[in-house]
Coordinates of C-alpha atoms in Angstrom, one line a residue:
Chain T
M297 CA 30.7 -20.6 -9.5
T298 CA 31.1 -23.5 -12.0
M299 CA 28.6 -24.2 -14.6
T300 CA 28.1 -27.8 -15.7
D301 CA 26.2 -27.4 -19.0
S302 CA 25.9 -30.8 -20.4
A303 CA 22.9 -30.1 -22.5
S304 CA 23.3 -30.9 -26.1
P305 CA 22.8 -28.2 -28.7
A306 CA 19.4 -29.7 -29.7
T307 CA 17.9 -29.6 -26.2
A308 CA 19.4 -26.2 -25.5
A309 CA 17.7 -24.8 -28.5
A310 CA 14.4 -26.4 -27.4
T311 CA 14.6 -24.9 -23.9
P312 CA 13.6 -21.2 -24.1
P313 CA 15.8 -18.8 -22.2
A314 CA 14.8 -17.8 -18.7
I315 CA 14.7 -14.2 -19.9
L316 CA 14.7 -12.9 -23.4
I317 CA 14.9 -9.2 -24.0
E318 CA 14.8 -7.9 -27.5
D319 CA 15.3 -4.3 -28.7
L320 CA 13.9 -2.7 -25.7
H321 CA 13.2 1.0 -25.7
K322 CA 12.0 3.2 -22.9
R323 CA 11.8 6.9 -22.4
F324 CA 10.8 9.2 -19.6
G325 CA 9.6 12.4 -21.3
D326 CA 12.5 13.6 -23.4
N327 CA 14.9 11.3 -21.8
E328 CA 15.5 8.0 -23.7
V329 CA 16.7 5.7 -21.0
L330 CA 16.9 2.5 -22.9
K331 CA 17.9 2.7 -26.6
G332 CA 17.3 -0.8 -28.0
I333 CA 18.6 -3.3 -25.5
S334 CA 18.8 -7.0 -26.1
L335 CA 19.7 -9.5 -23.5
T336 CA 19.3 -13.2 -22.9
A337 CA 19.6 -15.1 -19.6
R338 CA 19.7 -18.8 -19.8
D339 CA 18.8 -21.0 -16.8
G340 CA 21.4 -20.8 -14.2
E341 CA 23.1 -17.8 -15.4
V342 CA 24.0 -15.0 -13.0
I343 CA 24.2 -11.7 -14.9
A344 CA 25.6 -8.6 -13.3
L345 CA 24.4 -5.3 -14.8
I346 CA 26.9 -2.6 -14.2
G347 CA 27.2 1.0 -15.4
A348 CA 27.1 4.5 -14.2
S349 CA 24.0 6.1 -12.6
G350 CA 21.5 6.8 -15.4
S351 CA 22.9 4.2 -17.7
G352 CA 19.5 2.5 -17.6
K353 CA 20.4 -0.7 -15.7
S354 CA 17.7 -0.3 -13.0
T355 CA 15.1 0.6 -15.7
L356 CA 16.1 -2.4 -17.7
L357 CA 15.6 -4.6 -14.7
R358 CA 12.3 -3.0 -13.9
C359 CA 11.1 -3.7 -17.4
V360 CA 11.6 -7.4 -16.9
N361 CA 8.8 -7.6 -14.4
L362 CA 6.8 -4.7 -15.9
L363 CA 7.2 -2.4 -13.1
E364 CA 8.2 -0.2 -15.9
V365 CA 6.4 -0.6 -19.1
P366 CA 8.8 -0.5 -22.1
D367 CA 7.8 1.7 -25.1
S368 CA 8.7 -1.0 -27.6
G369 CA 10.6 -4.2 -27.8
R370 CA 9.9 -7.7 -26.5
V371 CA 10.2 -9.3 -23.1
A372 CA 9.7 -13.1 -22.8
I373 CA 10.0 -15.1 -19.6
A374 CA 10.7 -18.8 -20.0
G375 CA 9.5 -18.5 -23.6
E376 CA 6.3 -16.7 -22.7
E377 CA 6.2 -13.3 -24.3
I378 CA 4.5 -10.5 -22.3
R379 CA 1.8 -9.3 -24.7
M380 CA 1.7 -5.6 -25.1
T381 CA -0.9 -3.2 -26.7
R382 CA -1.2 0.5 -27.3
D383 CA -4.0 2.7 -26.0
R384 CA -5.6 5.5 -28.1
K385 CA -2.9 7.9 -27.2
G386 CA -0.2 5.5 -28.3
V387 CA 1.0 4.7 -24.9
T388 CA 2.2 1.1 -24.5
R389 CA 0.6 -1.0 -21.8
P390 CA 0.3 -4.7 -21.0
A391 CA -2.5 -6.4 -23.0
D392 CA -3.3 -8.8 -20.2
R393 CA -3.0 -7.7 -16.6
A394 CA -3.6 -11.3 -15.4
Q395 CA -0.6 -12.5 -17.5
V396 CA 1.6 -9.9 -15.9
D397 CA 0.5 -10.9 -12.4
R398 CA 1.2 -14.6 -13.3
I399 CA 4.6 -13.9 -14.7
R400 CA 5.5 -11.7 -11.7
R401 CA 4.8 -14.7 -9.5
S402 CA 7.6 -16.5 -11.1
L403 CA 10.0 -13.5 -10.9
G404 CA 11.4 -12.5 -7.5
M405 CA 12.6 -9.0 -7.0
V406 CA 14.7 -7.4 -4.3
V407 CA 15.2 -3.6 -4.4
Q408 CA 17.5 -1.1 -2.7
N409 CA 15.1 0.0 0.0
F410 CA 13.8 -3.5 1.0
N411 CA 10.2 -2.3 1.1
L412 CA 9.1 -4.8 3.7
W413 CA 5.5 -4.1 4.7
T414 CA 5.7 -2.1 7.9
H415 CA 2.3 -3.3 9.1
R416 CA 3.4 -7.0 9.2
T417 CA 6.0 -8.8 11.2
V418 CA 9.0 -10.5 9.5
L419 CA 7.2 -13.9 9.4
E420 CA 4.0 -12.3 8.1
N421 CA 5.9 -10.5 5.4
V422 CA 7.4 -13.8 4.2
I423 CA 4.1 -15.8 4.2
E424 CA 1.9 -13.1 2.7
A425 CA 2.4 -13.7 -0.9
P426 CA 2.5 -17.5 -0.7
V427 CA -0.7 -17.6 1.3
H428 CA -2.7 -14.8 -0.5
V429 CA -1.3 -15.0 -4.1
L430 CA -0.5 -18.7 -4.4
G431 CA -3.0 -20.0 -2.0
V432 CA -0.6 -22.1 0.0
P433 CA -2.1 -23.4 3.3
R434 CA -0.9 -21.1 6.1
D435 CA 0.8 -23.8 8.3
E436 CA 2.7 -25.0 5.1
A437 CA 3.7 -21.3 4.3
V438 CA 4.8 -20.8 7.9
A439 CA 7.0 -23.9 7.9
R440 CA 8.6 -22.8 4.7
A441 CA 9.1 -19.2 5.9
E442 CA 10.8 -20.5 9.1
R443 CA 13.2 -22.5 6.9
L444 CA 14.0 -19.5 4.7
L445 CA 14.4 -17.1 7.7
D446 CA 16.9 -19.7 9.1
K447 CA 18.7 -19.8 5.8
V448 CA 19.1 -15.9 5.7
G449 CA 20.1 -16.0 9.4
L450 CA 16.9 -14.3 10.8
A451 CA 15.2 -17.2 12.5
A452 CA 15.3 -15.3 15.9
K453 CA 13.6 -12.3 14.2
R454 CA 10.5 -14.0 13.0
D455 CA 8.2 -11.9 15.2
A456 CA 10.0 -8.7 14.9
W457 CA 8.6 -5.7 13.1
P458 CA 10.6 -4.5 10.1
S459 CA 11.3 -1.2 12.0
Q460 CA 13.1 -3.1 14.7
L461 CA 15.7 -4.6 12.2
S462 CA 18.9 -3.1 10.9
G463 CA 19.1 -2.4 7.2
G464 CA 21.1 -5.7 6.5
Q465 CA 18.5 -7.7 8.4
Q466 CA 15.6 -5.9 6.6
Q467 CA 17.3 -6.8 3.2
R468 CA 17.8 -10.5 4.2
A469 CA 14.1 -10.6 5.3
A470 CA 13.2 -9.1 1.9
I471 CA 15.2 -11.9 0.3
A472 CA 13.4 -14.5 2.3
R473 CA 10.1 -13.0 1.2
M474 CA 11.1 -13.3 -2.4
L475 CA 12.4 -16.9 -1.9
A476 CA 9.0 -17.9 -0.4
M477 CA 7.5 -17.6 -3.9
E478 CA 10.1 -20.0 -5.3
P479 CA 10.9 -17.7 -8.2
K480 CA 12.4 -19.1 -11.3
V481 CA 14.4 -15.9 -11.9
M482 CA 15.6 -13.4 -9.3
L483 CA 16.1 -9.8 -10.0
F484 CA 18.2 -7.7 -7.6
D485 CA 18.1 -3.9 -8.0
E486 CA 21.1 -2.5 -6.2
P487 CA 20.5 -4.7 -3.1
T488 CA 23.2 -3.2 -1.0
S489 CA 23.2 0.4 -2.1
A490 CA 21.1 1.6 0.9
L491 CA 23.2 -0.3 3.5
D492 CA 25.9 0.9 5.8
P493 CA 29.2 -0.4 4.6
E494 CA 29.6 -2.8 7.5
L495 CA 26.2 -4.4 6.6
V496 CA 26.9 -5.0 2.9
G497 CA 28.8 -8.2 3.4
E498 CA 26.0 -10.2 5.2
V499 CA 23.6 -9.4 2.3
L500 CA 26.1 -10.2 -0.4
R501 CA 26.9 -13.6 1.2
V502 CA 23.3 -14.5 1.1
I503 CA 23.0 -13.5 -2.6
Q504 CA 26.2 -15.4 -3.3
G505 CA 24.8 -18.5 -1.7
L506 CA 21.8 -18.3 -3.9
A507 CA 23.9 -17.9 -7.0
E508 CA 26.0 -21.0 -6.0
E509 CA 22.7 -23.0 -5.8
G510 CA 22.3 -22.5 -9.5
N511 CA 19.5 -19.8 -9.4
T512 CA 19.0 -17.6 -12.5
M513 CA 19.8 -14.1 -11.6
L514 CA 20.0 -10.6 -12.8
I515 CA 21.8 -8.3 -10.5
V516 CA 22.2 -4.5 -10.8
T517 CA 25.1 -3.7 -8.6
H518 CA 27.9 -1.3 -7.8
E519 CA 29.8 -3.8 -5.9
M520 CA 32.5 -4.7 -8.5
A521 CA 34.4 -7.3 -6.6
F522 CA 31.1 -9.0 -5.8
A523 CA 30.0 -8.9 -9.5
R524 CA 33.3 -10.3 -10.6
E525 CA 33.2 -13.2 -8.2
V526 CA 29.5 -14.2 -8.4
A527 CA 28.4 -13.4 -12.0
T528 CA 28.8 -15.7 -14.9
R529 CA 28.4 -12.8 -17.2
I530 CA 28.9 -9.0 -16.9
V531 CA 26.8 -6.6 -18.9
F532 CA 28.0 -3.0 -19.0
L533 CA 25.4 -0.4 -19.9
H534 CA 26.2 3.1 -21.1
Q535 CA 23.6 5.6 -21.9
G536 CA 20.9 3.1 -22.6
V537 CA 22.9 0.6 -24.7
V538 CA 24.8 -2.5 -24.0
E539 CA 28.4 -1.2 -24.4
E540 CA 30.3 -4.3 -23.3
E541 CA 29.3 -7.9 -22.5
G542 CA 31.3 -11.0 -21.5
T543 CA 32.7 -13.2 -18.8
P544 CA 33.8 -11.4 -15.6
E545 CA 37.4 -12.3 -16.6
A546 CA 37.1 -10.8 -20.1
V547 CA 35.3 -7.7 -19.0
F548 CA 37.4 -6.9 -15.9
T549 CA 40.8 -7.6 -17.6
A550 CA 40.3 -6.9 -21.3
A551 CA 37.3 -4.8 -22.0
R552 CA 37.1 -3.7 -25.6
S553 CA 35.2 -0.6 -24.8
E554 CA 37.2 2.4 -23.6
R555 CA 34.3 3.7 -21.5
C556 CA 33.9 0.3 -19.8
R557 CA 37.6 0.3 -18.9
Q558 CA 37.3 3.9 -17.5
F559 CA 34.3 2.9 -15.5
L560 CA 35.9 -0.1 -14.0
A561 CA 39.1 1.9 -13.3
R562 CA 36.9 4.5 -11.4
E563 CA 34.8 1.9 -9.6
T564 CA 37.7 -0.4 -8.5
R565 CA 40.2 2.3 -7.6
W566 CA 40.4 1.2 -4.0
Chain C
M206 CA -25.7 25.0 41.1
N207 CA -27.9 22.8 43.2
P208 CA -26.3 19.3 43.6
A209 CA -29.6 17.7 44.7
F210 CA -31.4 18.9 41.5
A211 CA -28.4 17.9 39.5
L212 CA -28.6 14.3 40.9
E213 CA -32.4 14.3 40.3
I214 CA -32.1 15.1 36.5
L215 CA -29.1 12.7 36.0
P216 CA -31.2 9.7 35.0
Q217 CA -33.1 11.6 32.3
L218 CA -29.8 13.0 31.0
L219 CA -28.3 9.5 30.9
T220 CA -31.3 8.3 28.9
G221 CA -30.5 11.1 26.5
A222 CA -26.8 10.0 26.4
V223 CA -27.9 6.5 25.3
L224 CA -29.7 8.1 22.3
T225 CA -26.6 10.2 21.6
L226 CA -24.4 7.1 21.6
Q227 CA -26.8 5.3 19.2
L228 CA -26.8 8.2 16.8
V229 CA -23.0 8.6 16.9
A230 CA -22.3 4.9 16.6
L231 CA -24.6 4.3 13.7
A232 CA -23.8 7.4 11.9
L233 CA -20.0 6.7 12.1
L234 CA -20.3 3.1 11.1
L235 CA -22.6 3.8 8.1
G236 CA -20.5 6.9 7.3
L237 CA -17.3 4.8 7.2
V238 CA -18.9 2.1 5.0
L239 CA -19.9 4.9 2.5
A240 CA -16.7 6.7 2.8
L241 CA -14.5 3.9 1.5
P242 CA -16.1 3.7 -2.0
V243 CA -16.4 7.6 -2.1
A244 CA -12.6 7.8 -1.4
L245 CA -11.8 5.1 -4.0
A246 CA -14.1 7.0 -6.5
R247 CA -12.2 10.2 -5.7
L248 CA -9.0 8.5 -6.5
S249 CA -10.4 7.0 -9.8
P250 CA -8.4 7.8 -12.9
F251 CA -11.9 7.9 -14.7
A252 CA -12.7 11.6 -14.6
P253 CA -16.5 11.4 -14.3
V254 CA -16.3 9.1 -11.3
S255 CA -13.8 11.2 -9.6
A256 CA -15.8 14.4 -10.3
L257 CA -18.9 12.8 -8.9
A258 CA -17.1 11.9 -5.6
S259 CA -15.5 15.4 -5.4
G260 CA -18.9 17.0 -5.9
Y261 CA -20.5 15.0 -3.1
I262 CA -17.5 15.8 -0.8
F263 CA -17.7 19.5 -1.7
V264 CA -21.4 19.8 -1.0
F265 CA -21.4 18.1 2.3
R266 CA -18.3 19.9 3.6
A267 CA -19.3 23.3 2.3
T268 CA -22.8 23.5 3.9
P269 CA -23.7 23.5 7.5
L270 CA -24.7 20.2 9.0
L271 CA -27.7 21.9 10.6
V272 CA -28.9 22.9 7.1
Q273 CA -28.4 19.4 5.9
I274 CA -30.4 18.0 8.9
F275 CA -33.3 20.4 8.2
L276 CA -33.2 19.8 4.5
I277 CA -33.5 16.0 5.0
Y278 CA -36.1 16.3 7.8
Y279 CA -38.4 18.9 6.3
G280 CA -37.3 18.6 2.7
L281 CA -37.7 14.9 1.8
G282 CA -41.4 14.9 2.6
Q283 CA -42.0 17.5 -0.1
F284 CA -41.5 14.9 -2.8
E285 CA -44.5 12.8 -3.7
A286 CA -42.1 10.0 -4.8
V287 CA -40.4 9.9 -1.4
R288 CA -43.7 9.9 0.4
E289 CA -44.9 7.0 -1.6
S290 CA -41.7 5.0 -1.6
F291 CA -41.2 2.0 0.7
L292 CA -38.6 4.0 2.5
W293 CA -41.1 6.6 3.7
P294 CA -41.8 4.8 7.0
I295 CA -38.2 5.1 7.8
L296 CA -37.6 8.6 6.3
R297 CA -40.4 10.2 8.2
E298 CA -38.7 9.2 11.5
P299 CA -36.6 12.0 13.0
F300 CA -34.1 9.4 14.2
W301 CA -33.5 8.1 10.6
C302 CA -33.4 11.6 9.2
A303 CA -30.7 12.5 11.8
I304 CA -28.8 9.3 11.1
L305 CA -28.9 10.0 7.3
A306 CA -27.7 13.6 7.7
L307 CA -24.9 12.7 10.2
M308 CA -23.8 9.7 8.1
L309 CA -23.8 11.6 4.8
N310 CA -21.9 14.4 6.4
S311 CA -19.4 12.1 8.1
A312 CA -18.8 10.1 5.0
A313 CA -17.7 13.2 3.1
Y314 CA -15.1 14.1 5.8
T315 CA -14.1 10.4 6.3
A316 CA -13.6 9.9 2.5
E317 CA -11.0 12.7 2.5
I318 CA -9.3 11.2 5.5
I319 CA -9.1 7.8 3.8
R320 CA -8.0 9.4 0.5
G321 CA -5.2 11.2 2.4
G322 CA -4.2 7.9 4.1
I323 CA -4.1 6.0 0.8
R324 CA -2.0 8.7 -0.9
S325 CA 0.5 8.5 2.0
V326 CA 1.2 4.8 1.6
P327 CA 4.9 4.5 0.7
Y328 CA 5.0 3.6 -3.0
G329 CA 7.8 1.1 -2.5
Q330 CA 5.6 -1.1 -0.4
I331 CA 2.9 -1.1 -3.1
E332 CA 5.5 -1.9 -5.6
A333 CA 6.8 -4.8 -3.5
A334 CA 3.3 -6.3 -3.5
R335 CA 3.0 -5.8 -7.3
A336 CA 6.3 -7.5 -7.9
L337 CA 5.0 -10.5 -6.0
G338 CA 2.0 -10.8 -8.2
M339 CA -0.6 -8.8 -6.2
S340 CA -3.0 -6.5 -7.9
G341 CA -6.5 -5.1 -7.7
P342 CA -8.7 -5.8 -4.7
L343 CA -6.1 -8.2 -3.2
L344 CA -3.5 -5.5 -3.3
Y345 CA -5.9 -3.0 -1.7
R346 CA -7.2 -5.4 0.9
R347 CA -3.9 -6.8 2.1
V348 CA -1.5 -3.9 1.7
V349 CA -2.8 -0.5 0.7
L350 CA -5.8 -0.2 3.0
P351 CA -4.2 -1.5 6.1
L352 CA -1.3 0.9 5.7
A353 CA -3.6 3.8 4.8
W354 CA -5.7 3.1 7.8
R355 CA -2.7 3.4 10.1
Q356 CA -1.9 6.8 8.5
A357 CA -5.6 7.9 8.8
L358 CA -6.3 6.8 12.3
P359 CA -5.4 10.1 14.1
A360 CA -7.5 12.1 11.8
Y361 CA -10.4 9.7 12.0
G362 CA -10.2 10.0 15.8
N363 CA -10.9 13.7 15.4
E364 CA -13.8 12.8 13.1
M365 CA -15.3 10.6 15.7
I366 CA -15.0 13.2 18.4
Q367 CA -16.5 15.8 16.1
M368 CA -19.4 13.4 15.5
V369 CA -20.2 13.3 19.2
Q370 CA -20.6 17.1 19.3
A371 CA -22.4 17.2 15.9
S372 CA -25.0 14.7 17.2
S373 CA -26.3 17.5 19.5
L374 CA -27.8 19.1 16.4
A375 CA -30.3 16.2 16.2
S376 CA -32.2 17.9 19.1
T377 CA -33.4 20.5 16.5
I378 CA -35.5 17.9 14.9
T379 CA -37.3 16.8 18.1
L380 CA -34.8 14.0 19.0
M381 CA -34.4 13.8 22.8
E382 CA -30.7 13.0 22.8
L383 CA -28.4 14.4 25.5
T384 CA -28.6 18.1 24.4
G385 CA -32.3 17.8 23.7
V386 CA -33.0 16.4 27.2
A387 CA -30.9 19.2 28.8
R388 CA -32.8 21.9 26.8
A389 CA -36.2 20.4 27.8
I390 CA -35.1 20.3 31.5
A391 CA -33.9 23.9 31.3
A392 CA -37.2 25.0 29.7
R393 CA -39.3 23.1 32.2
T394 CA -37.5 24.0 35.4
F395 CA -35.8 27.4 34.6
Q396 CA -32.6 25.7 36.0
P397 CA -30.4 25.7 32.8
V398 CA -27.1 25.6 34.6
E399 CA -27.5 22.2 36.3
A400 CA -28.9 20.8 33.1
F401 CA -26.0 21.9 30.9
V402 CA -23.3 21.4 33.4
I403 CA -24.3 17.7 33.8
A404 CA -24.8 17.3 30.0
G405 CA -21.4 18.9 29.4
A406 CA -19.9 16.5 31.9
I407 CA -21.4 13.5 30.1
Y408 CA -20.1 14.6 26.8
L409 CA -16.7 15.2 28.4
L410 CA -16.8 11.6 29.7
L411 CA -17.9 10.1 26.4
N412 CA -15.1 11.9 24.5
F413 CA -12.6 11.0 27.2
V414 CA -13.3 7.3 26.6
L415 CA -13.3 7.8 22.9
T416 CA -10.0 9.6 23.0
R417 CA -8.4 6.9 25.1
A418 CA -9.7 4.3 22.7
V419 CA -8.3 6.0 19.7
H420 CA -5.0 6.5 21.4
W421 CA -4.9 2.8 22.4
A422 CA -5.7 1.8 18.8
E423 CA -3.0 4.2 17.5
R424 CA -0.4 2.7 19.9
R425 CA -1.4 -0.8 18.8
V426 CA -0.7 -0.1 15.1
T427 CA 2.2 2.4 15.2
H428 CA 4.7 0.1 16.9
A429 CA 4.5 -1.7 13.6
A430 CA 4.7 1.5 11.4
H431 CA 7.8 3.1 12.8

């Protein structure tokens, strides 16, 4: 993808980044998963988060929309910092639930296991949040949902139940559900890890299309070829810290970190 | 077994069956309405609220329904405050005492059924809703409860059938529902076999219809669930 960034330095400074993460820490019991991570995603950037299992990349992604509450550090979406507070036991929690809900509406998320609602058809899954969260009139939401299902190649499946779809179709339906909220930033948490190998391609193609439209994305993935082709920036996490960061070209061909080079050698062996 | 006599007492027994249906329908409906807040209270992270709900569920599940019916029917009138309250015209009626006992009992069981249903909702589907900006009552109304209900339906079907049988205990506080009518006929005519065979057959028919209805409802929802 080509970036045409014609903004002058002055206006670039005035536009807050789509996502700003500063010195994020998160521990589960004795296990410190994130050890002070900072990351900035500007509008239109596609950032691939790579790293071994347990490196903290999924946790980092889930901290962006507060599905995990970080222990310390800052998260700001389009310049709006998510306000945090501590309860009497010292546990961090969001200070304002309504703010979290509002910010989540602007952040789309697609996860490994699709998590379509099994009690609703494909179309009902897609219109649910626009109608009941945003208050979009139903017929308008249906029209938009039909366009989106067409876009992800599921127009014929609008009245199917999630259980009647293949994994790849379910994931594409989940992507349509996310797109229906017209999110400003899209978060993908290993979107193809639960799919049979022959179904991976159809999902990656949809995500690639979204990247080429200029959407801002954070993608946790193990698909190295995909990351290299689609991302504008690669971030390699190792044991809860950013170990390597740069353009796909730089990271894949000339990583400074020995661990990153080893990881890429393992992941791209075949 | 005398078929002519059986046919003769059928209309009386059917009248009793109507009262049985009224008791069951009303007790189940009110029990369900009460069970939802009890289940939510039981799941509350706020300990006193959860303990209150647990206590209620424990008391009503750990004592016989017959004892509950007697305590409400004979016991409430002991209290001056109850006799003088505006509810007394209702609470002195055996019908409403039976409804109250059946409903409170059903609510305790149903609350546990609903709680089990809520806990079985796949967490990922709740998280998907959260990630889209849903929370609180909206999340419960649109995602958690509909999914919980699908899980709970088979168990709730059992509760409905149990309620049909349990309603026969209302005959002990003078209500002439199906079992009450059968007992009266048996006492009056010394022909208990006909009375209870016909009463049993009517219960069988009621539960057959109920079982089919639950089965139909389950099929309607599970094509979506799996």
